XYZ file of C-alpha atoms in Angstrom:
154
model
C 7.733 12.960 -5.920
C 7.635 13.571 -2.187
C 8.511 10.731 0.175
C 8.008 10.560 3.930
C 11.040 9.102 5.723
C 12.524 8.762 9.202
C 15.708 10.801 9.149
C 18.331 9.456 11.549
C 19.938 12.028 13.835
C 23.117 13.256 12.175
C 26.081 14.517 14.213
C 27.906 17.061 12.071
C 30.796 19.457 11.895
C 29.527 22.833 10.737
C 30.455 26.358 9.833
C 27.870 29.125 10.250
C 27.422 31.934 7.765
C 25.367 34.977 8.656
C 24.965 37.734 6.134
C 24.217 38.180 2.439
C 23.777 34.980 0.455
C 26.691 35.922 -1.814
C 28.998 35.523 1.201
C 28.059 31.860 1.437
C 30.978 31.032 -0.862
C 33.335 32.220 1.897
C 31.802 29.686 4.300
C 32.083 26.968 1.663
C 35.762 27.843 1.216
C 36.387 27.688 4.975
C 34.651 24.340 5.280
C 36.526 22.837 2.345
C 39.841 24.113 3.738
C 39.011 22.619 7.165
C 38.121 19.271 5.591
C 41.347 19.187 3.584
C 43.593 20.384 6.401
C 42.237 18.045 9.071
C 41.164 15.041 6.997
C 37.984 15.042 9.111
C 34.540 14.617 7.503
C 36.067 13.800 4.101
C 33.797 14.761 1.223
C 34.137 11.336 -0.436
C 32.879 9.338 2.563
C 30.799 11.848 4.532
C 27.415 13.409 3.874
C 27.302 17.137 3.174
C 24.347 19.225 4.339
C 23.158 22.811 4.153
C 20.705 24.408 6.569
C 19.055 27.698 5.583
C 17.350 29.256 8.608
C 15.160 31.521 6.481
C 14.344 32.350 2.874
C 17.115 34.545 1.436
C 14.559 36.026 -0.987
C 12.479 37.467 1.866
C 15.066 37.920 4.638
C 17.178 41.033 5.065
C 20.653 40.144 3.744
C 22.364 40.795 7.094
C 19.867 38.478 8.869
C 20.239 35.481 6.536
C 21.882 32.494 8.262
C 23.086 29.283 6.628
C 25.026 26.388 8.168
C 27.259 24.234 5.967
C 27.732 20.796 7.534
C 29.521 17.506 7.043
C 28.649 14.297 8.860
C 31.111 13.806 11.674
C 30.936 12.331 15.146
C 33.398 13.159 17.840
C 35.185 16.234 19.062
C 35.847 18.986 16.539
C 39.339 20.224 17.370
C 39.887 23.963 17.817
C 40.503 25.525 14.419
C 40.908 28.866 12.649
C 37.947 28.205 10.323
C 35.198 28.453 12.936
C 34.111 24.851 12.389
C 32.296 23.394 15.388
C 30.185 20.373 16.320
C 26.425 20.248 15.886
C 23.536 17.866 15.300
C 20.776 17.681 12.720
C 17.914 16.160 14.729
C 16.314 12.936 13.642
C 12.640 12.533 12.971
C 9.956 12.323 10.359
C 10.664 14.318 7.183
C 9.186 14.883 3.764
C 11.951 14.648 1.190
C 12.073 15.692 -2.436
C 14.983 15.485 -4.878
C 15.986 18.652 -6.716
C 17.934 18.217 -9.932
C 19.842 21.114 -11.399
C 21.320 24.407 -10.322
C 21.346 25.362 -6.661
C 20.279 28.818 -7.896
C 16.854 27.322 -8.690
C 16.432 25.194 -5.560
C 13.880 27.666 -4.204
C 11.390 26.360 -6.821
C 11.462 22.902 -5.206
C 11.347 24.373 -1.692
C 8.368 26.589 -2.543
C 6.558 23.566 -4.004
C 7.009 21.692 -0.712
C 5.760 24.585 1.436
C 3.080 26.067 -0.828
C 1.593 23.036 -2.575
C 2.555 19.739 -0.993
C 2.341 20.732 2.707
C -1.205 22.206 2.642
C -2.490 19.253 0.589
C -0.748 16.646 2.787
C -2.298 17.715 6.089
C 1.153 17.294 7.685
C 2.479 19.735 10.291
C 5.936 21.271 10.416
C 8.367 20.490 13.193
C 10.299 23.348 14.792
C 13.408 22.922 12.638
C 14.209 24.466 9.244
C 14.230 22.568 5.998
C 17.697 21.319 5.105
C 19.594 19.980 2.129
C 21.812 16.987 1.479
C 24.134 17.574 -1.438
C 24.506 14.276 -3.310
C 27.112 15.554 -5.771
C 29.052 18.729 -6.439
C 29.709 21.209 -9.244
C 33.324 20.034 -9.624
C 32.034 16.475 -10.278
C 29.093 17.004 -12.663
C 27.556 19.589 -14.946
C 25.297 22.067 -13.164
C 22.196 20.533 -14.769
C 23.112 17.169 -13.172
C 23.464 18.406 -9.581
C 21.326 16.353 -7.167
C 20.158 17.748 -3.851
C 17.683 16.159 -1.440
C 15.503 18.690 0.371
C 14.221 17.599 3.786
C 11.183 19.190 5.406
C 10.978 18.193 9.113
C 7.467 17.098 10.135
C 5.701 16.345 13.413
């Protein structure tokens, strides 16, 4: 089920990862360590987002970029983790909920791009799709992971 929503602009703290998808775990580790060390953007009360800037299945590994983000407004203090401030822009989005492993999230993304988008007549905005992680592997079984996928529209 695809819904059309108005996504409110989201100030975030983020860490960028560029390189093979398998290195994404390093970025996750940095972001978690920053959250724990600073107490900023706590996982229990903040939203957690992921922004893939391309498809890792069709992008050269060294060119793949992914930002891991946590909702946060204010100054991000200098830190050794490379965490900095950013913004996910607000606007109209199609959103679909993916349930299950993050390893299979591309199935839901491909559905949005290949099936839903052409049939909807909607046009893409100049911003990549992004994810909101609603729960985490340390909280639930992998089959119960919930991730909202946002597709920015004009």
